[in-house]
Coordinates of C-alpha atoms in Angstrom, one line a residue:
Chain A
M142 CA -22.4 23.9 10.8
K143 CA -23.0 27.6 11.1
K144 CA -26.3 28.8 9.6
Q145 CA -25.9 31.8 7.4
R146 CA -28.2 34.4 8.7
T147 CA -29.6 37.4 6.8
L148 CA -27.2 38.1 4.0
S149 CA -27.3 34.6 2.3
R150 CA -29.0 35.8 -0.9
S151 CA -27.6 39.2 -1.3
P152 CA -25.7 40.0 -4.6
K153 CA -22.6 40.7 -2.6
R154 CA -22.7 37.3 -1.0
I155 CA -23.3 35.5 -4.4
A156 CA -20.3 37.4 -5.9
L157 CA -18.1 36.4 -3.0
T158 CA -19.2 32.7 -3.3
I159 CA -18.4 32.8 -7.0
L160 CA -15.0 34.3 -6.2
G161 CA -14.3 31.9 -3.4
T162 CA -15.4 28.7 -5.2
G163 CA -13.8 30.0 -8.4
F164 CA -10.4 30.3 -6.6
F165 CA -10.5 26.6 -5.7
V166 CA -11.7 25.6 -9.2
I167 CA -8.6 27.2 -10.7
L168 CA -6.3 25.9 -8.0
C169 CA -7.6 22.3 -8.5
L170 CA -7.2 22.7 -12.3
I171 CA -3.5 23.5 -11.8
I172 CA -3.0 20.7 -9.3
A173 CA -4.8 18.1 -11.4
F174 CA -3.0 19.1 -14.6
P175 CA 0.0 16.8 -14.4
I176 CA -2.1 13.8 -13.6
V177 CA -4.7 14.5 -16.3
A178 CA -2.0 15.3 -18.9
G179 CA -0.2 12.0 -17.9
L180 CA -3.5 10.1 -18.3
L181 CA -4.0 11.6 -21.7
A182 CA -0.4 10.8 -22.7
S183 CA -0.9 7.2 -21.7
F184 CA -3.2 6.8 -24.7
R185 CA -0.5 7.9 -27.1
P186 CA 2.8 6.2 -28.2
G187 CA 5.6 6.6 -25.7
T188 CA 7.8 8.1 -28.4
E189 CA 5.4 11.1 -28.4
L190 CA 6.4 11.7 -24.8
I191 CA 10.1 11.9 -25.7
R192 CA 9.4 14.2 -28.7
R193 CA 6.8 16.5 -27.3
G194 CA 7.0 16.3 -23.5
L195 CA 3.8 16.1 -21.5
A196 CA 1.5 17.8 -24.0
L197 CA -2.1 18.4 -23.0
D198 CA -3.8 17.1 -26.1
F199 CA -7.5 16.3 -26.0
D200 CA -7.7 15.2 -29.6
I201 CA -9.4 11.8 -29.3
S202 CA -8.7 10.8 -32.9
T203 CA -5.0 10.4 -32.2
M204 CA -5.6 8.4 -29.1
T205 CA -5.1 4.6 -28.9
L206 CA -5.4 1.9 -26.3
A207 CA -2.1 0.3 -27.6
N208 CA -0.1 1.1 -24.5
Y209 CA -2.7 -0.6 -22.3
T210 CA -3.3 -3.6 -24.6
Y211 CA 0.5 -4.0 -24.6
L212 CA 0.6 -3.7 -20.8
F213 CA -2.1 -6.3 -20.3
G214 CA -0.9 -8.4 -23.3
G215 CA 0.9 -11.1 -21.4
N216 CA 4.3 -10.4 -23.1
V217 CA 7.6 -10.1 -21.4
D218 CA 7.1 -6.5 -20.3
S219 CA 3.6 -7.2 -19.1
Q220 CA 4.8 -10.2 -17.1
K221 CA 7.5 -8.1 -15.5
Y222 CA 5.1 -5.3 -14.7
F223 CA 2.5 -7.5 -13.0
M224 CA 5.2 -9.3 -11.1
W225 CA 6.2 -5.9 -9.6
Y226 CA 2.5 -5.1 -9.0
K227 CA 2.1 -8.4 -7.2
N228 CA 5.2 -7.7 -5.1
S229 CA 3.9 -4.3 -4.1
L230 CA 0.6 -5.7 -3.2
I231 CA 2.2 -8.4 -1.0
I232 CA 4.6 -6.0 0.7
T233 CA 1.8 -3.4 1.3
L234 CA -0.7 -5.9 2.7
V235 CA 1.7 -7.7 5.0
S236 CA 3.3 -4.6 6.3
V237 CA 0.0 -2.9 6.9
V238 CA -1.4 -5.8 8.9
L239 CA 1.7 -6.3 11.0
T240 CA 2.3 -2.6 11.5
L241 CA -1.2 -2.0 12.7
L242 CA -1.3 -4.9 15.1
I243 CA 2.1 -4.2 16.6
C244 CA 1.5 -0.5 17.0
Y245 CA -1.9 -1.1 18.4
F246 CA -0.5 -3.4 21.2
V247 CA 2.4 -1.1 21.9
A248 CA 0.1 1.9 22.2
Y249 CA -2.3 -0.2 24.3
G250 CA 0.5 -1.0 26.7
L251 CA 1.5 2.7 26.9
T252 CA -2.0 3.9 27.4
M253 CA -3.8 1.4 29.6
Y254 CA -1.3 0.8 32.3
D255 CA 0.6 2.9 34.8
F256 CA 4.1 1.4 34.9
K257 CA 7.5 2.6 35.7
L258 CA 9.0 3.0 32.2
R259 CA 5.8 4.4 30.6
N260 CA 6.8 8.0 30.3
L261 CA 10.4 7.2 29.3
L262 CA 9.1 4.8 26.6
F263 CA 6.7 7.4 25.3
T264 CA 9.5 10.0 25.2
L265 CA 11.5 7.5 23.1
V266 CA 8.6 7.0 20.7
I267 CA 8.6 10.8 20.2
A268 CA 12.4 10.8 19.9
T269 CA 12.4 8.4 17.0
M270 CA 10.2 10.8 15.1
M271 CA 12.8 13.5 15.6
V272 CA 15.5 11.8 13.5
P273 CA 15.1 11.7 9.7
F274 CA 15.2 8.1 8.4
E275 CA 17.8 9.1 5.8
I276 CA 20.4 9.5 8.5
L277 CA 19.9 5.9 9.7
M278 CA 19.7 4.6 6.2
L279 CA 23.3 3.5 5.7
P280 CA 23.9 1.8 9.1
L281 CA 20.5 0.1 8.6
Y282 CA 21.6 -1.1 5.2
K283 CA 24.8 -2.6 6.6
E284 CA 22.8 -4.1 9.5
I285 CA 20.3 -5.7 7.1
I286 CA 23.1 -7.2 5.1
K287 CA 24.6 -8.6 8.3
L288 CA 21.2 -10.1 9.3
H289 CA 21.0 -11.8 5.9
L290 CA 17.8 -9.9 5.2
I291 CA 19.1 -8.2 2.1
D292 CA 16.9 -8.8 -1.0
T293 CA 14.0 -10.1 1.1
Y294 CA 10.6 -8.7 1.6
F295 CA 11.0 -9.1 5.3
G296 CA 14.1 -6.8 5.1
V297 CA 11.9 -4.1 3.5
I298 CA 9.1 -4.4 6.0
V299 CA 10.8 -5.1 9.3
I300 CA 12.3 -1.6 10.0
G301 CA 8.9 0.1 9.8
L302 CA 6.8 -2.3 11.9
C303 CA 7.0 -0.1 15.0
S304 CA 6.1 3.2 13.3
A305 CA 6.3 6.0 15.9
S306 CA 3.5 8.1 14.2
T307 CA 1.2 5.1 14.2
I308 CA 1.8 4.3 17.9
F309 CA 1.3 8.0 18.6
F310 CA -2.0 8.0 16.8
F311 CA -3.3 4.8 18.5
R312 CA -2.3 6.3 21.8
Q313 CA -4.3 9.4 21.2
Y314 CA -7.3 7.3 20.2
L315 CA -7.0 4.8 23.1
G316 CA -6.5 7.6 25.6
G317 CA -10.1 8.7 24.7
L318 CA -11.7 5.4 25.7
P319 CA -13.0 5.0 29.3
K320 CA -10.7 2.9 31.5
D321 CA -13.7 1.6 33.5
L322 CA -14.0 -0.9 30.6
L323 CA -10.8 -2.6 31.7
S324 CA -11.7 -2.9 35.4
A325 CA -15.2 -4.1 34.6
A326 CA -13.8 -6.8 32.3
R327 CA -11.2 -7.8 35.0
I328 CA -14.0 -8.2 37.6
D329 CA -15.6 -10.6 35.1
G330 CA -12.4 -12.6 35.1
A331 CA -11.0 -11.7 31.7
N332 CA -7.2 -11.7 31.5
E333 CA -5.1 -8.7 30.2
Y334 CA -4.6 -10.1 26.7
Y335 CA -8.2 -11.1 26.2
I336 CA -9.3 -7.6 27.2
S337 CA -6.9 -6.0 24.7
V338 CA -8.0 -8.2 21.8
K339 CA -11.7 -8.9 22.5
I340 CA -12.9 -5.7 24.2
I341 CA -10.7 -2.7 23.3
L342 CA -9.6 -3.7 19.8
P343 CA -13.1 -3.7 18.3
L344 CA -13.6 -0.2 19.8
A345 CA -10.5 1.0 18.0
K346 CA -11.8 0.1 14.5
P347 CA -11.9 3.7 13.3
A348 CA -8.3 4.2 14.4
F349 CA -7.4 1.0 12.5
A350 CA -9.1 2.3 9.4
S351 CA -7.3 5.7 9.5
M352 CA -3.9 4.3 10.2
G353 CA -4.3 1.3 7.8
I354 CA -4.9 3.7 4.9
L355 CA -2.0 5.9 5.7
C356 CA 0.3 2.9 6.2
A357 CA -0.9 1.4 2.9
M358 CA -0.2 4.7 1.0
G359 CA 3.3 4.8 2.5
A360 CA 4.1 1.2 1.7
W361 CA 2.7 1.3 -1.8
N362 CA 4.7 4.4 -2.7
A363 CA 7.9 3.7 -0.7
I364 CA 11.0 4.1 -2.8
L365 CA 14.2 4.8 -0.9
W366 CA 14.4 1.8 1.4
P367 CA 13.1 -0.8 -1.1
L368 CA 15.6 0.6 -3.6
L369 CA 18.4 -0.3 -1.2
V370 CA 17.2 -3.6 0.0
L371 CA 15.8 -5.3 -3.1
K372 CA 18.5 -6.3 -5.6
G373 CA 16.9 -8.9 -7.9
A374 CA 14.5 -7.6 -10.6
E375 CA 12.1 -10.4 -9.7
K376 CA 11.7 -8.9 -6.2
F377 CA 11.2 -5.3 -7.2
T378 CA 8.2 -3.3 -6.1
L379 CA 6.2 -1.2 -8.6
P380 CA 8.0 2.1 -8.0
I381 CA 11.4 0.5 -8.1
G382 CA 10.5 -1.4 -11.3
L383 CA 9.0 1.7 -13.0
N384 CA 12.2 3.5 -12.1
T385 CA 14.3 0.9 -14.0
L386 CA 12.2 1.8 -17.1
L387 CA 13.6 5.3 -17.1
T388 CA 16.4 4.8 -19.6
P389 CA 17.7 7.8 -21.5
Y390 CA 16.7 6.3 -24.8
G391 CA 13.0 6.2 -23.7
N392 CA 12.4 2.9 -25.4
N393 CA 10.2 1.8 -22.5
Y394 CA 8.0 4.8 -22.2
D395 CA 4.9 3.0 -23.5
V396 CA 5.0 0.7 -20.5
L397 CA 6.2 3.4 -18.2
I398 CA 3.4 5.9 -18.8
A399 CA 0.5 3.3 -18.9
G400 CA 2.0 1.4 -16.0
S401 CA 2.4 4.6 -13.9
M402 CA -1.2 5.5 -14.4
F403 CA -2.4 2.0 -13.7
G404 CA -0.1 2.0 -10.6
I405 CA -1.8 5.1 -9.1
L406 CA -5.2 3.4 -9.4
P407 CA -5.3 1.2 -6.2
I408 CA -4.4 4.1 -3.9
F409 CA -6.8 6.5 -5.6
I410 CA -9.7 4.0 -5.1
I411 CA -8.8 3.5 -1.5
F412 CA -8.6 7.2 -1.0
L413 CA -12.0 7.9 -2.6
L414 CA -13.6 5.1 -0.5
F415 CA -12.0 6.1 2.9
Q416 CA -11.3 9.8 2.4
K417 CA -12.8 10.7 5.8
Y418 CA -10.6 8.3 7.7
I419 CA -7.4 9.5 5.9
I420 CA -8.0 13.1 7.0
D421 CA -8.7 12.1 10.6
G422 CA -5.6 10.0 10.8
M423 CA -3.3 12.5 9.1
T424 CA -4.3 15.5 11.2
A425 CA -4.3 13.8 14.6
G426 CA -0.9 15.0 15.4
A427 CA -1.4 18.5 14.2
V428 CA -4.2 19.8 16.4
K429 CA -2.9 18.9 19.8
G430 CA 0.7 19.7 18.8
Chain B
M1267 CA 1.3 -22.8 35.6
K1268 CA 3.3 -20.3 37.6
G1269 CA 5.0 -18.9 34.5
K1270 CA 1.6 -18.4 32.9
N1271 CA 0.3 -16.5 35.9
F1272 CA 3.4 -14.3 35.9
L1273 CA 2.9 -13.4 32.2
Y1274 CA -0.8 -12.7 32.8
S1275 CA -0.3 -10.4 35.8
Q1276 CA -1.1 -6.7 35.5
K1277 CA 2.4 -5.8 36.4
V1278 CA 4.0 -7.8 33.6
A1279 CA 1.4 -7.4 30.9
P1280 CA 2.3 -3.8 29.9
Y1281 CA 5.9 -4.9 29.3
V1282 CA 4.7 -7.7 27.1
F1283 CA 2.7 -5.2 25.1
V1284 CA 5.6 -2.7 24.6
L1285 CA 8.2 -5.4 24.0
P1286 CA 8.1 -5.0 20.2
F1287 CA 8.8 -1.3 20.5
I1288 CA 11.7 -1.9 22.8
L1289 CA 13.2 -4.5 20.4
S1290 CA 12.6 -2.4 17.3
F1291 CA 13.9 0.7 19.1
A1292 CA 17.1 -1.1 20.1
I1293 CA 17.8 -2.9 16.8
F1294 CA 16.5 -0.5 14.2
W1295 CA 17.0 2.9 15.9
I1296 CA 19.5 3.2 18.7
Y1297 CA 22.0 0.7 17.2
P1298 CA 22.1 2.3 13.7
L1299 CA 22.1 5.8 15.2
I1300 CA 25.2 4.9 17.3
T1301 CA 26.7 3.1 14.3
A1302 CA 26.2 6.2 12.2
F1303 CA 28.3 8.2 14.7
T1304 CA 31.0 5.6 15.0
M1305 CA 31.2 5.0 11.3
S1306 CA 31.6 8.7 10.7
F1307 CA 35.0 8.4 12.5
Q1308 CA 36.1 5.5 10.4
D1309 CA 37.4 4.8 6.9
I1310 CA 35.4 1.8 5.9
G1311 CA 37.1 -0.2 3.1
A1312 CA 36.2 -3.5 1.5
I1313 CA 38.8 -5.4 3.5
K1314 CA 39.5 -3.5 6.7
T1315 CA 38.0 -0.6 8.7
E1316 CA 40.3 2.0 10.2
W1317 CA 39.7 4.6 12.8
V1318 CA 40.6 7.9 11.3
G1319 CA 39.4 10.3 14.0
L1320 CA 37.9 13.6 12.7
A1321 CA 39.4 13.1 9.2
N1322 CA 36.0 12.6 7.6
Y1323 CA 34.8 15.8 9.1
T1324 CA 37.8 17.9 8.2
K1325 CA 37.5 16.6 4.7
L1326 CA 33.8 17.5 4.6
L1327 CA 34.6 21.1 5.5
K1328 CA 36.8 21.4 2.5
D1329 CA 34.5 19.5 0.2
K1330 CA 33.1 21.9 -2.4
V1331 CA 30.5 19.5 -3.7
F1332 CA 29.2 19.0 -0.1
M1333 CA 28.9 22.7 0.3
I1334 CA 26.8 22.9 -2.9
A1335 CA 24.6 20.1 -1.5
V1336 CA 24.2 22.0 1.8
A1337 CA 23.4 25.2 0.0
N1338 CA 20.8 23.5 -2.2
S1339 CA 19.1 21.7 0.7
T1340 CA 19.0 24.9 2.8
K1341 CA 17.7 27.0 -0.1
Y1342 CA 15.1 24.4 -0.8
M1343 CA 14.0 24.1 2.9
F1344 CA 13.8 27.9 3.2
F1345 CA 11.6 28.4 0.1
T1346 CA 9.4 25.4 1.0
L1347 CA 8.8 27.1 4.4
V1348 CA 8.0 30.4 2.7
L1349 CA 5.7 28.8 0.1
L1350 CA 4.1 25.9 2.0
I1351 CA 3.1 27.5 5.3
P1352 CA 1.4 30.9 4.6
F1353 CA -0.4 29.9 1.4
P1354 CA -1.9 26.6 2.6
M1355 CA -2.9 28.5 5.7
L1356 CA -4.8 31.1 3.7
F1357 CA -6.3 28.5 1.5
A1358 CA -7.5 26.7 4.6
V1359 CA -9.1 29.8 6.0
L1360 CA -10.8 30.4 2.7
M1361 CA -11.9 26.8 2.6
D1362 CA -13.3 27.1 6.1
S1363 CA -15.4 30.1 5.2
N1364 CA -18.9 29.9 3.9
I1365 CA -18.2 31.4 0.5
V1366 CA -16.9 28.1 -0.9
K1367 CA -19.2 25.4 -2.3
A1368 CA -18.4 21.7 -3.0
K1369 CA -15.6 21.7 -0.5
G1370 CA -15.3 17.9 -0.4
L1371 CA -14.4 17.8 -4.1
W1372 CA -11.7 20.4 -3.9
K1373 CA -10.2 18.8 -0.8
A1374 CA -10.0 15.5 -2.5
I1375 CA -8.4 16.9 -5.7
L1376 CA -5.9 18.9 -3.7
Y1377 CA -4.9 15.8 -1.8
M1378 CA -4.4 13.7 -4.9
P1379 CA -0.7 14.6 -5.5
A1380 CA 0.3 13.3 -2.1
L1381 CA -1.1 9.9 -3.2
T1382 CA 1.1 9.7 -6.2
S1383 CA 4.5 8.0 -6.0
V1384 CA 7.5 10.3 -6.5
V1385 CA 8.6 8.0 -9.3
I1386 CA 5.5 8.9 -11.2
S1387 CA 5.2 12.6 -10.3
G1388 CA 8.9 13.1 -10.9
T1389 CA 8.6 11.6 -14.3
L1390 CA 5.5 13.8 -15.1
F1391 CA 7.3 17.0 -14.0
R1392 CA 10.5 16.1 -15.8
L1393 CA 8.4 16.0 -19.0
M1394 CA 6.8 19.3 -18.2
F1395 CA 10.2 21.0 -17.6
T1396 CA 11.7 19.5 -20.8
E1397 CA 13.9 21.8 -22.9
Y1398 CA 11.8 21.0 -26.0
K1399 CA 9.4 23.7 -27.0
T1400 CA 6.3 21.6 -26.4
G1401 CA 6.9 21.3 -22.6
Q1402 CA 4.4 23.2 -20.5
M1403 CA 7.1 25.5 -19.0
N1404 CA 8.4 26.4 -22.4
I1405 CA 4.9 27.0 -23.7
I1406 CA 4.4 29.4 -20.9
S1407 CA 7.8 31.1 -21.4
Q1408 CA 7.2 31.3 -25.2
A1409 CA 3.8 32.9 -24.6
L1410 CA 5.5 35.5 -22.4
G1411 CA 8.0 36.1 -25.2
F1412 CA 11.1 34.6 -23.6
G1413 CA 11.6 31.7 -26.0
T1414 CA 12.5 28.2 -24.9
Y1415 CA 14.7 27.5 -21.9
K1416 CA 16.8 24.6 -20.6
W1417 CA 15.0 24.4 -17.3
L1418 CA 16.7 21.4 -15.8
K1419 CA 20.2 22.5 -16.8
N1420 CA 20.4 25.8 -14.9
G1421 CA 20.7 26.4 -11.2
W1422 CA 17.8 28.8 -10.5
S1423 CA 15.3 27.0 -12.8
G1424 CA 16.3 23.6 -11.4
M1425 CA 15.5 24.9 -8.0
L1426 CA 12.3 26.3 -9.3
A1427 CA 11.4 22.9 -10.7
L1428 CA 12.0 21.3 -7.3
L1429 CA 9.9 23.9 -5.6
V1430 CA 7.1 23.5 -8.1
V1431 CA 7.0 19.7 -7.4
A1432 CA 7.1 20.4 -3.6
C1433 CA 4.2 22.9 -3.9
W1434 CA 2.2 20.5 -6.1
R1435 CA 2.7 17.6 -3.7
W1436 CA 2.3 19.4 -0.3
T1437 CA -0.1 22.4 -0.7
G1438 CA -3.2 20.2 -0.2
V1439 CA -1.7 18.2 2.6
N1440 CA -0.7 21.3 4.6
M1441 CA -4.0 22.9 3.9
L1442 CA -5.7 19.9 5.5
Y1443 CA -3.5 20.2 8.5
F1444 CA -4.5 23.9 8.9
L1445 CA -8.1 23.1 8.2
S1446 CA -8.2 20.6 11.1
G1447 CA -6.5 23.2 13.3
L1448 CA -9.2 25.7 12.3
K1449 CA -12.0 23.2 13.2
S1450 CA -10.7 23.1 16.8
I1451 CA -11.1 26.9 17.2
D1452 CA -14.2 27.7 19.2
S1453 CA -16.6 29.6 17.0
A1454 CA -17.8 31.7 20.0
L1455 CA -14.5 33.6 19.8
Y1456 CA -15.4 34.7 16.3
E1457 CA -18.9 35.7 17.5
A1458 CA -17.3 37.7 20.3
A1459 CA -15.0 39.4 17.7
D1460 CA -18.1 40.2 15.6
I1461 CA -19.8 41.9 18.5
D1462 CA -16.7 44.0 19.1
G1463 CA -16.8 45.0 15.4
A1464 CA -13.6 43.3 14.3
S1465 CA -12.8 43.3 10.6
A1466 CA -12.1 40.1 8.8
F1467 CA -8.4 40.9 8.9
Q1468 CA -8.5 41.6 12.6
K1469 CA -10.2 38.3 13.2
F1470 CA -7.5 36.5 11.3
R1471 CA -4.7 38.4 13.0
Y1472 CA -6.0 38.2 16.6
V1473 CA -8.1 35.0 16.7
T1474 CA -7.1 32.6 13.9
L1475 CA -3.4 33.1 13.8
P1476 CA -2.6 32.7 17.5
L1477 CA -5.0 29.8 17.9
L1478 CA -3.5 28.0 14.9
K1479 CA 0.0 28.1 16.5
P1480 CA 0.2 24.4 17.5
T1481 CA -0.7 23.4 14.0
T1482 CA 1.8 25.9 12.5
I1483 CA 4.5 24.6 14.8
Y1484 CA 3.7 21.0 13.7
V1485 CA 3.7 21.9 10.0
L1486 CA 6.9 23.9 10.4
T1487 CA 8.7 21.0 12.2
I1488 CA 7.8 18.4 9.5
S1489 CA 8.6 20.9 6.8
V1490 CA 12.1 21.6 8.2
Y1491 CA 12.9 17.9 8.2
A1492 CA 11.3 17.2 4.9
G1493 CA 13.1 20.1 3.3
L1494 CA 16.5 19.3 4.7
A1495 CA 16.2 15.6 3.9
M1496 CA 14.8 16.0 0.4
F1497 CA 16.3 13.5 -2.0
L1498 CA 13.8 11.5 -4.1
E1499 CA 12.3 14.5 -5.8
S1500 CA 15.7 15.5 -7.1
Y1501 CA 16.6 11.9 -7.9
M1502 CA 13.4 11.5 -10.1
L1503 CA 13.5 15.0 -11.7
W1504 CA 17.0 14.3 -13.1
A1505 CA 16.4 10.6 -13.6
G1506 CA 19.2 9.5 -11.3
N1507 CA 21.4 11.1 -8.8
S1508 CA 23.4 13.3 -11.1
S1509 CA 22.3 16.7 -12.3
P1510 CA 24.4 19.1 -14.4
N1511 CA 26.9 21.0 -12.2
N1512 CA 25.1 19.4 -9.2
I1513 CA 22.3 21.9 -9.4
G1514 CA 19.9 19.3 -7.9
L1515 CA 22.3 17.7 -5.5
T1516 CA 20.9 17.6 -1.9
I1517 CA 22.6 16.6 1.4
V1518 CA 20.9 13.2 1.3
G1519 CA 21.6 12.9 -2.4
Y1520 CA 25.3 13.4 -1.5
L1521 CA 25.1 10.9 1.3
Y1522 CA 23.5 8.3 -1.1
K1523 CA 26.2 9.1 -3.7
R1524 CA 29.1 8.6 -1.3
G1525 CA 27.7 5.8 0.7
I1526 CA 25.9 3.6 -1.9
E1527 CA 27.3 4.6 -5.3
K1528 CA 30.9 5.1 -4.2
N1529 CA 30.8 2.8 -1.2
D1530 CA 32.5 5.3 1.1
M1531 CA 30.3 4.6 4.1
G1532 CA 32.4 6.4 6.7
Y1533 CA 32.4 9.6 4.8
A1534 CA 28.7 9.3 4.0
C1535 CA 27.9 8.8 7.7
A1536 CA 29.8 12.0 8.5
V1537 CA 27.4 13.7 6.0
G1538 CA 24.5 12.2 7.8
V1539 CA 25.7 13.3 11.3
V1540 CA 26.1 16.9 10.0
L1541 CA 22.5 16.7 8.6
L1542 CA 21.2 15.4 12.0
I1543 CA 23.0 18.2 13.9
V1544 CA 21.7 20.9 11.5
A1545 CA 18.1 19.5 11.7
L1546 CA 18.2 19.4 15.5
I1547 CA 19.6 22.9 15.8
I1548 CA 16.9 24.3 13.5
N1549 CA 14.2 22.5 15.4
F1550 CA 15.3 23.6 18.8
A1551 CA 15.8 27.1 17.6
Q1552 CA 12.3 27.3 16.3
L1553 CA 10.8 25.6 19.4
I1554 CA 12.6 28.2 21.6
L1555 CA 11.5 31.1 19.3
N1556 CA 8.0 29.9 19.5
G1557 CA 8.1 29.7 23.2
T1558 CA 7.3 26.0 23.4
F1559 CA 9.6 25.6 26.4
K1560 CA 8.0 28.4 28.4
K1561 CA 5.5 27.6 31.1
E1562 CA 1.9 27.5 29.8
D1563 CA -0.1 30.4 31.2

């Protein structure tokens, strides 16, 4: 942190600080607006949404918890909603754990050893980042049908297990660890797999935290691929389920708005707890180019 | 016992580690990529598949709806580049200065939209752009004396809605990218510029901007792809893949429509191949323009 020298208390400085901070206050008010308005709307009947749009109405006297008591009420809609919620939790958890482990070991192999195919393989990792997923979507869809993975959680998860950006990040991180650790452990008689699991993996915990959160956000909010793979309503994830509530008649808007707000919650909590790691993970690729 | 020693040797271990990538690469990347190309030369019916040569591509060139989709995606990409690179960069420079207090709070709030599923944000924005007079956009336009407007039923305002969603979602993320780029700039350079009597603008122009180049290239690259491949924002804003007069139709939206909704996979794959070629050309062009392939000096 740079220390501000002489001018720190001058009127000019104070005016500038008010301007600078004020700018972000206004920007943040604009950015937060849709979510705040959505949150307020979730305490009013869904028919209001259809009639008035997303009005910013702070009038507490017209607010009611009805949408939430209905959502948690154990009725048919409530059961459906929490089934989707549970599905999303399962898919998120399993895909995060598997993705992190697989990508860690792949990155470990690419970083810790000098072998013939290393550079070629790393180039291929980068190449997979160069093609938008949407182009592969249809052939992958056909392939998943052929493999009988359609309408299964595994079909949703499997295509993303070797995430190029996750491998890339782990490689950046592992590249910063001293390689002497490996030779020391080898002299002690440890085998290659023991070293990767028991010696290096604990050192990579911050990288696991960063990537874990980013993967969780991606999996929790994924729409396009689950929309293709999951066919039965009992397998839907939360975004896909919420999407089915968007009928033109708006008869489901009570559940939709309350369910949407409650659906943001887990990711917001994780974000607030691990904010520092998220920013590290997300920006790893941007600095070194 | 010999098999075990073999697997445990330092020569073989790296291949064991990278095996999942090789498998995933072969099964879920190279195979579908090749299939996308071959399918684009086929007419894929329910019963039989026929090779039709370039027929899908010649049909594409005459397809007016596809041209609308290409125009929409290109316009959207262009405007997101104009809006989502310079402004987040300036915001990051401001955030990095010492005239802003409570930085952590602003960063967290600006990042919030990226945490929100497109299903939820698309719904919220559709309500804000409603044609009723209580929608936020109509409140603003009434206050300015223009009366109410059917935002999601006209071409320019539909594009505006898509861009508003894009700016809302990505301003904070891009700002964080630039912020991390700024952190890697040596503060001694600014001190040297101070000694030389450089103005704030000169410091930005001759120190910040050139040293942010790797970050800018990164943000540019992901923005080109994200812009060209945009689909879900449009899908959610119009509650489904059909907008009046296709004002919100994008290339991927058209691919989805032909491939999934109309089950015309061959034609849809030709759409995908065109998208891939356009994306690669734009990226190579900007890499060359930025001198990435030149020798480092």
